PDB file of C-alpha atoms in Angstrom:
ATOM      1  CA  GLY A  30     -13.128-132.557  97.649  1.00  0.00           C
ATOM      2  CA  GLN A  31     -10.543-130.399  95.867  1.00  0.00           C
ATOM      3  CA  SER A  32     -11.029-126.695  96.435  1.00  0.00           C
ATOM      4  CA  LEU A  33      -8.042-124.107  95.492  1.00  0.00           C
ATOM      5  CA  GLU A  34      -7.707-120.289  95.728  1.00  0.00           C
ATOM      6  CA  GLN A  35      -5.885-117.692  94.676  1.00  0.00           C
ATOM      7  CA  PRO A  36      -5.795-114.432  94.592  1.00  0.00           C
ATOM      8  CA  SER A  37      -8.640-112.838  92.322  1.00  0.00           C
ATOM      9  CA  GLU A  38      -6.656-109.900  90.848  1.00  0.00           C
ATOM     10  CA  VAL A  39      -2.071-108.804  91.119  1.00  0.00           C
ATOM     11  CA  THR A  40      -1.495-105.533  89.028  1.00  0.00           C
ATOM     12  CA  ALA A  41       2.309-104.854  87.717  1.00  0.00           C
ATOM     13  CA  VAL A  42       4.121-103.011  85.912  1.00  0.00           C
ATOM     14  CA  GLU A  43       5.926-103.929  82.725  1.00  0.00           C
ATOM     15  CA  GLY A  44       9.841-104.754  83.488  1.00  0.00           C
ATOM     16  CA  ALA A  45       8.479-106.087  87.545  1.00  0.00           C
ATOM     17  CA  ILE A  46       8.401-109.688  88.809  1.00  0.00           C
ATOM     18  CA  VAL A  47       4.522-110.656  90.140  1.00  0.00           C
ATOM     19  CA  GLN A  48       4.072-113.838  92.111  1.00  0.00           C
ATOM     20  CA  ILE A  49       0.530-116.038  91.669  1.00  0.00           C
ATOM     21  CA  ASN A  50       0.015-118.288  94.885  1.00  0.00           C
ATOM     22  CA  CYS A  51      -1.527-121.210  94.921  1.00  0.00           C
ATOM     23  CA  THR A  52      -2.936-123.011  97.914  1.00  0.00           C
ATOM     24  CA  TYR A  53      -5.067-126.644  98.208  1.00  0.00           C
ATOM     25  CA  GLN A  54      -6.596-129.248  99.132  1.00  0.00           C
ATOM     26  CA  THR A  55      -7.279-132.123  98.246  1.00  0.00           C
ATOM     27  CA  SER A  56      -8.137-135.932  98.599  1.00  0.00           C
ATOM     28  CA  GLY A  57      -5.496-136.238  96.324  1.00  0.00           C
ATOM     29  CA  PHE A  58      -2.455-134.742  95.610  1.00  0.00           C
ATOM     30  CA  TYR A  59       0.046-135.261  92.260  1.00  0.00           C
ATOM     31  CA  GLY A  60       1.351-132.463  90.893  1.00  0.00           C
ATOM     32  CA  LEU A  61       0.219-128.520  90.470  1.00  0.00           C
ATOM     33  CA  SER A  62       0.062-126.998  86.980  1.00  0.00           C
ATOM     34  CA  TRP A  63      -0.648-123.445  86.188  1.00  0.00           C
ATOM     35  CA  TYR A  64      -2.172-122.578  82.213  1.00  0.00           C
ATOM     36  CA  GLN A  65      -1.910-118.898  80.877  1.00  0.00           C
ATOM     37  CA  GLN A  66      -5.473-117.698  79.618  1.00  0.00           C
ATOM     38  CA  HIS A  67      -5.730-114.684  77.486  1.00  0.00           C
ATOM     39  CA  ASP A  68      -9.595-112.892  76.649  1.00  0.00           C
ATOM     40  CA  GLY A  69     -10.714-114.888  74.243  1.00  0.00           C
ATOM     41  CA  GLY A  70      -8.979-117.186  73.635  1.00  0.00           C
ATOM     42  CA  ALA A  71      -8.425-120.731  75.425  1.00  0.00           C
ATOM     43  CA  PRO A  72      -5.876-121.692  78.185  1.00  0.00           C
ATOM     44  CA  THR A  73      -2.318-123.185  76.963  1.00  0.00           C
ATOM     45  CA  PHE A  74       0.311-124.839  79.651  1.00  0.00           C
ATOM     46  CA  LEU A  75       3.149-123.526  80.900  1.00  0.00           C
ATOM     47  CA  SER A  76       4.334-125.782  83.996  1.00  0.00           C
ATOM     48  CA  TYR A  77       3.863-128.524  86.975  1.00  0.00           C
ATOM     49  CA  ASN A  78       5.379-129.890  89.681  1.00  0.00           C
ATOM     50  CA  ALA A  79       4.937-133.213  91.022  1.00  0.00           C
ATOM     51  CA  LEU A  80       7.476-132.482  93.356  1.00  0.00           C
ATOM     52  CA  ASP A  81       9.171-130.363  96.295  1.00  0.00           C
ATOM     53  CA  GLY A  82      11.410-127.279  94.699  1.00  0.00           C
ATOM     54  CA  LEU A  83      11.281-123.661  91.617  1.00  0.00           C
ATOM     55  CA  GLU A  84      11.198-125.268  87.691  1.00  0.00           C
ATOM     56  CA  GLU A  85      12.399-122.379  85.663  1.00  0.00           C
ATOM     57  CA  THR A  86      11.730-122.150  81.822  1.00  0.00           C
ATOM     58  CA  GLY A  87      12.847-119.059  80.523  1.00  0.00           C
ATOM     59  CA  ARG A  88      10.456-115.915  82.261  1.00  0.00           C
ATOM     60  CA  PHE A  89       8.089-118.020  84.135  1.00  0.00           C
ATOM     61  CA  SER A  90       9.689-120.668  86.814  1.00  0.00           C
ATOM     62  CA  SER A  91       7.209-122.748  89.617  1.00  0.00           C
ATOM     63  CA  PHE A  92       7.819-123.003  92.647  1.00  0.00           C
ATOM     64  CA  LEU A  93       5.497-126.377  95.057  1.00  0.00           C
ATOM     65  CA  SER A  94       5.235-127.452  98.659  1.00  0.00           C
ATOM     66  CA  ARG A  95       4.236-130.334  99.316  1.00  0.00           C
ATOM     67  CA  SER A  96       4.115-130.549 102.874  1.00  0.00           C
ATOM     68  CA  ASP A  97       2.857-127.100 102.785  1.00  0.00           C
ATOM     69  CA  SER A  98      -0.006-127.792 100.392  1.00  0.00           C
ATOM     70  CA  TYR A  99       1.608-124.437  98.886  1.00  0.00           C
ATOM     71  CA  GLY A 100       2.884-123.515  95.314  1.00  0.00           C
ATOM     72  CA  TYR A 101       3.308-120.647  93.087  1.00  0.00           C
ATOM     73  CA  LEU A 102       3.628-119.557  89.652  1.00  0.00           C
ATOM     74  CA  LEU A 103       6.526-117.109  89.441  1.00  0.00           C
ATOM     75  CA  LEU A 104       6.477-114.408  86.737  1.00  0.00           C
ATOM     76  CA  GLN A 105       9.676-112.047  85.611  1.00  0.00           C
ATOM     77  CA  GLU A 106      10.539-108.572  83.026  1.00  0.00           C
ATOM     78  CA  LEU A 107       6.752-108.508  82.899  1.00  0.00           C
ATOM     79  CA  GLN A 108       5.552-107.509  79.278  1.00  0.00           C
ATOM     80  CA  MET A 109       2.095-105.955  78.874  1.00  0.00           C
ATOM     81  CA  LYS A 110       1.527-109.227  76.448  1.00  0.00           C
ATOM     82  CA  ASP A 111       2.165-110.877  79.544  1.00  0.00           C
ATOM     83  CA  SER A 112      -1.497-109.656  80.093  1.00  0.00           C
ATOM     84  CA  ALA A 113      -3.940-112.618  80.892  1.00  0.00           C
ATOM     85  CA  SER A 114      -5.868-114.796  83.536  1.00  0.00           C
ATOM     86  CA  TYR A 115      -3.700-117.713  84.941  1.00  0.00           C
ATOM     87  CA  PHE A 116      -5.184-121.103  86.881  1.00  0.00           C
ATOM     88  CA  CYS A 117      -3.447-123.429  88.951  1.00  0.00           C
ATOM     89  CA  ALA A 118      -4.461-126.819  88.817  1.00  0.00           C
ATOM     90  CA  VAL A 119      -4.182-129.497  90.450  1.00  0.00           C
ATOM     91  CA  LYS A 120      -4.222-133.654  88.861  1.00  0.00           C
ATOM     92  CA  SER A 121      -5.010-135.950  91.007  1.00  0.00           C
ATOM     93  CA  PRO A 122      -3.505-139.775  91.503  1.00  0.00           C
ATOM     94  CA  GLY A 123      -3.431-142.583  88.645  1.00  0.00           C
ATOM     95  CA  ASN A 124      -2.373-142.507  85.270  1.00  0.00           C
ATOM     96  CA  THR A 125      -5.666-141.076  84.391  1.00  0.00           C
ATOM     97  CA  GLY A 126      -6.160-138.440  87.572  1.00  0.00           C
ATOM     98  CA  LYS A 127      -7.766-135.424  86.623  1.00  0.00           C
ATOM     99  CA  LEU A 128      -7.189-132.393  86.460  1.00  0.00           C
ATOM    100  CA  ILE A 129      -9.814-129.672  88.673  1.00  0.00           C
ATOM    101  CA  PHE A 130      -8.360-126.091  87.773  1.00  0.00           C
ATOM    102  CA  GLY A 131      -8.116-122.644  90.597  1.00  0.00           C
ATOM    103  CA  GLN A 132     -10.745-120.026  90.148  1.00  0.00           C
ATOM    104  CA  GLY A 133      -8.059-118.309  88.657  1.00  0.00           C
ATOM    105  CA  THR A 134      -5.230-114.531  88.463  1.00  0.00           C
ATOM    106  CA  THR A 135      -6.569-111.766  86.375  1.00  0.00           C
ATOM    107  CA  LEU A 136      -2.849-110.216  86.081  1.00  0.00           C
ATOM    108  CA  GLN A 137      -2.961-106.684  84.350  1.00  0.00           C
ATOM    109  CA  VAL A 138       0.675-105.691  83.614  1.00  0.00           C
ATOM    110  CA  LYS A 139       1.419-101.571  82.787  1.00  0.00           C
ATOM    111  CA  PRO A 140       3.040 -99.401  80.826  1.00  0.00           C
TER     112      PRO A 140
ATOM    113  CA  GLU B  23       0.998-130.854  64.314  1.00  0.00           C
ATOM    114  CA  ALA B  24      -2.533-129.930  64.436  1.00  0.00           C
ATOM    115  CA  GLY B  25      -4.098-128.496  67.856  1.00  0.00           C
ATOM    116  CA  VAL B  26      -8.263-129.476  69.592  1.00  0.00           C
ATOM    117  CA  ALA B  27     -10.471-128.654  67.298  1.00  0.00           C
ATOM    118  CA  GLN B  28     -14.154-127.417  67.457  1.00  0.00           C
ATOM    119  CA  SER B  29     -16.458-126.293  66.203  1.00  0.00           C
ATOM    120  CA  PRO B  30     -19.500-123.977  65.834  1.00  0.00           C
ATOM    121  CA  ARG B  31     -17.349-121.462  67.885  1.00  0.00           C
ATOM    122  CA  TYR B  32     -20.236-119.506  68.851  1.00  0.00           C
ATOM    123  CA  LYS B  33     -23.937-121.066  69.406  1.00  0.00           C
ATOM    124  CA  ILE B  34     -26.972-118.548  70.394  1.00  0.00           C
ATOM    125  CA  ILE B  35     -30.157-121.048  71.332  1.00  0.00           C
ATOM    126  CA  GLU B  36     -33.551-120.744  73.699  1.00  0.00           C
ATOM    127  CA  LYS B  37     -33.883-122.220  76.658  1.00  0.00           C
ATOM    128  CA  ARG B  38     -35.369-125.646  76.634  1.00  0.00           C
ATOM    129  CA  GLN B  39     -33.725-126.207  72.743  1.00  0.00           C
ATOM    130  CA  SER B  40     -30.528-128.789  72.706  1.00  0.00           C
ATOM    131  CA  VAL B  41     -27.731-127.648  70.905  1.00  0.00           C
ATOM    132  CA  ALA B  42     -23.950-130.144  70.179  1.00  0.00           C
ATOM    133  CA  PHE B  43     -20.686-129.410  70.119  1.00  0.00           C
ATOM    134  CA  TRP B  44     -18.293-131.725  68.459  1.00  0.00           C
ATOM    135  CA  CYS B  45     -14.604-132.676  69.804  1.00  0.00           C
ATOM    136  CA  ASN B  46     -11.740-133.250  67.199  1.00  0.00           C
ATOM    137  CA  PRO B  47      -8.816-134.056  69.415  1.00  0.00           C
ATOM    138  CA  ILE B  48      -4.894-133.893  68.591  1.00  0.00           C
ATOM    139  CA  SER B  49      -3.841-137.757  66.583  1.00  0.00           C
ATOM    140  CA  GLY B  50      -2.528-140.096  68.785  1.00  0.00           C
ATOM    141  CA  HIS B  51      -4.248-138.014  72.088  1.00  0.00           C
ATOM    142  CA  ALA B  52      -5.289-141.771  74.632  1.00  0.00           C
ATOM    143  CA  THR B  53      -8.162-139.147  76.644  1.00  0.00           C
ATOM    144  CA  LEU B  54     -10.281-136.657  76.429  1.00  0.00           C
ATOM    145  CA  TYR B  55     -11.793-133.668  78.013  1.00  0.00           C
ATOM    146  CA  TRP B  56     -14.806-131.360  78.137  1.00  0.00           C
ATOM    147  CA  TYR B  57     -14.121-128.496  80.470  1.00  0.00           C
ATOM    148  CA  GLN B  58     -17.175-126.088  80.822  1.00  0.00           C
ATOM    149  CA  GLN B  59     -15.768-122.439  81.777  1.00  0.00           C
ATOM    150  CA  ILE B  60     -18.647-119.558  82.668  1.00  0.00           C
ATOM    151  CA  LEU B  61     -17.018-116.830  82.382  1.00  0.00           C
ATOM    152  CA  GLY B  62     -14.541-115.134  85.503  1.00  0.00           C
ATOM    153  CA  GLN B  63     -14.303-118.282  86.858  1.00  0.00           C
ATOM    154  CA  GLY B  64     -12.378-121.541  86.507  1.00  0.00           C
ATOM    155  CA  PRO B  65     -12.579-124.572  83.537  1.00  0.00           C
ATOM    156  CA  LYS B  66     -14.815-127.168  85.829  1.00  0.00           C
ATOM    157  CA  LEU B  67     -14.098-130.541  83.728  1.00  0.00           C
ATOM    158  CA  LEU B  68     -17.491-132.000  83.360  1.00  0.00           C
ATOM    159  CA  ILE B  69     -16.156-135.878  81.231  1.00  0.00           C
ATOM    160  CA  GLN B  70     -12.747-136.784  80.677  1.00  0.00           C
ATOM    161  CA  PHE B  71     -12.554-140.068  79.370  1.00  0.00           C
ATOM    162  CA  GLN B  72      -9.392-142.798  78.248  1.00  0.00           C
ATOM    163  CA  ASN B  73      -9.778-143.974  74.224  1.00  0.00           C
ATOM    164  CA  ASN B  74     -13.867-144.074  74.727  1.00  0.00           C
ATOM    165  CA  GLY B  75     -14.361-145.199  78.472  1.00  0.00           C
ATOM    166  CA  VAL B  76     -15.453-143.048  80.543  1.00  0.00           C
ATOM    167  CA  VAL B  77     -13.148-142.152  83.522  1.00  0.00           C
ATOM    168  CA  ASP B  78     -14.749-139.609  85.119  1.00  0.00           C
ATOM    169  CA  ASP B  79     -17.950-138.204  85.299  1.00  0.00           C
ATOM    170  CA  SER B  80     -19.193-137.109  89.078  1.00  0.00           C
ATOM    171  CA  GLN B  81     -19.602-133.429  87.770  1.00  0.00           C
ATOM    172  CA  LEU B  82     -21.239-133.768  84.381  1.00  0.00           C
ATOM    173  CA  PRO B  83     -25.558-132.978  85.120  1.00  0.00           C
ATOM    174  CA  LYS B  84     -26.266-136.114  83.394  1.00  0.00           C
ATOM    175  CA  ASP B  85     -30.081-135.606  83.246  1.00  0.00           C
ATOM    176  CA  ARG B  86     -29.179-133.434  80.731  1.00  0.00           C
ATOM    177  CA  PHE B  87     -25.999-133.044  79.398  1.00  0.00           C
ATOM    178  CA  SER B  88     -24.753-136.318  77.349  1.00  0.00           C
ATOM    179  CA  ALA B  89     -20.918-137.605  76.046  1.00  0.00           C
ATOM    180  CA  GLU B  90     -19.470-140.406  73.557  1.00  0.00           C
ATOM    181  CA  ARG B  91     -16.270-140.323  72.096  1.00  0.00           C
ATOM    182  CA  LEU B  92     -16.888-142.622  68.920  1.00  0.00           C
ATOM    183  CA  LYS B  93     -13.849-145.434  67.993  1.00  0.00           C
ATOM    184  CA  GLY B  94     -11.402-143.074  70.586  1.00  0.00           C
ATOM    185  CA  VAL B  95     -11.080-140.192  68.892  1.00  0.00           C
ATOM    186  CA  ASP B  96     -13.623-137.395  67.933  1.00  0.00           C
ATOM    187  CA  SER B  97     -16.356-136.189  70.673  1.00  0.00           C
ATOM    188  CA  THR B  98     -19.859-135.327  70.816  1.00  0.00           C
ATOM    189  CA  LEU B  99     -21.336-133.695  73.921  1.00  0.00           C
ATOM    190  CA  LYS B 100     -25.076-133.347  73.626  1.00  0.00           C
ATOM    191  CA  ILE B 101     -27.390-130.498  76.221  1.00  0.00           C
ATOM    192  CA  GLN B 102     -31.228-131.294  76.056  1.00  0.00           C
ATOM    193  CA  PRO B 103     -32.955-129.292  77.044  1.00  0.00           C
ATOM    194  CA  ALA B 104     -30.846-126.687  77.407  1.00  0.00           C
ATOM    195  CA  LYS B 105     -30.992-123.488  80.931  1.00  0.00           C
ATOM    196  CA  LEU B 106     -30.579-120.566  80.731  1.00  0.00           C
ATOM    197  CA  GLU B 107     -27.457-121.331  83.449  1.00  0.00           C
ATOM    198  CA  ASP B 108     -25.601-123.523  80.799  1.00  0.00           C
ATOM    199  CA  SER B 109     -24.300-120.365  78.781  1.00  0.00           C
ATOM    200  CA  ALA B 110     -20.609-120.590  79.141  1.00  0.00           C
ATOM    201  CA  VAL B 111     -18.068-121.734  77.584  1.00  0.00           C
ATOM    202  CA  TYR B 112     -17.191-125.253  76.428  1.00  0.00           C
ATOM    203  CA  LEU B 113     -13.693-126.183  76.505  1.00  0.00           C
ATOM    204  CA  CYS B 114     -12.637-129.132  74.651  1.00  0.00           C
ATOM    205  CA  ALA B 115      -8.879-131.046  76.013  1.00  0.00           C
ATOM    206  CA  SER B 116      -6.300-133.285  74.725  1.00  0.00           C
ATOM    207  CA  SER B 117      -3.608-135.847  76.192  1.00  0.00           C
ATOM    208  CA  LEU B 118      -0.537-137.676  75.733  1.00  0.00           C
ATOM    209  CA  GLY B 119      -2.934-139.717  78.025  1.00  0.00           C
ATOM    210  CA  GLY B 120      -0.680-142.140  80.781  1.00  0.00           C
ATOM    211  CA  ARG B 121       2.624-140.379  83.075  1.00  0.00           C
ATOM    212  CA  ASP B 122       2.018-137.376  80.676  1.00  0.00           C
ATOM    213  CA  ASN B 123      -1.593-136.264  81.371  1.00  0.00           C
ATOM    214  CA  GLU B 124      -0.386-133.536  83.245  1.00  0.00           C
ATOM    215  CA  LYS B 125      -0.230-131.338  80.121  1.00  0.00           C
ATOM    216  CA  LEU B 126      -3.498-131.029  78.340  1.00  0.00           C
ATOM    217  CA  PHE B 127      -4.158-129.188  74.654  1.00  0.00           C
ATOM    218  CA  PHE B 128      -7.171-126.862  74.674  1.00  0.00           C
ATOM    219  CA  GLY B 129      -9.679-126.300  70.817  1.00  0.00           C
ATOM    220  CA  SER B 130      -9.640-122.572  70.894  1.00  0.00           C
ATOM    221  CA  GLY B 131     -13.548-123.563  72.273  1.00  0.00           C
ATOM    222  CA  THR B 132     -17.691-123.505  71.286  1.00  0.00           C
ATOM    223  CA  GLN B 133     -18.898-119.652  73.276  1.00  0.00           C
ATOM    224  CA  LEU B 134     -22.578-121.392  74.442  1.00  0.00           C
ATOM    225  CA  SER B 135     -25.047-118.134  75.172  1.00  0.00           C
ATOM    226  CA  VAL B 136     -28.900-119.666  76.203  1.00  0.00           C
ATOM    227  CA  LEU B 137     -31.767-116.998  75.890  1.00  0.00           C
TER     228      LEU B 137
END
């Protein structure tokens, strides 16, 4: 089976840096993804880590440690529009490996 | 590039009625997914297609849910009969498949209310 744990809520102020952690327990692991979802909207892809280390895309970075079954999403220079839910998702092995989502972290950015 | 299209956007039915959702994935995307998202939770995978074959339907309640992907393009998800606990947003997603499976493109979803 697979389980993912992430904090349910995080609050930060505009301009700050916030880190959203994700730990996972899976029977097979291929990679860790992050998705953003605004209220009433569709999830949108942010990043993917298959190997250990940090991946940077603009203000967002994602980190993976396979040995610790742990990853995080780092958001820098927070803006009001970053207020949303953030989901980590684990991809199981194989070219048709399925993507299993965590319960999500609601980020509230305050002025 | 056109995104993933879903319809209807909203649907309200009474319990024990049937309902169907439609999805048109991004052109050329081999893999199609149906997810159920209950309010305040993460998306839960119901079924995954690779072209027109089922790859995974382990979490699909097969006594009431069915899905098909005709000719490896459009897909429909049906619930018959619906229960109160089926109230959720049903999200369709697609991906290129293969090694690019990790980037899913989601449609806007169908919000289902079962009364």
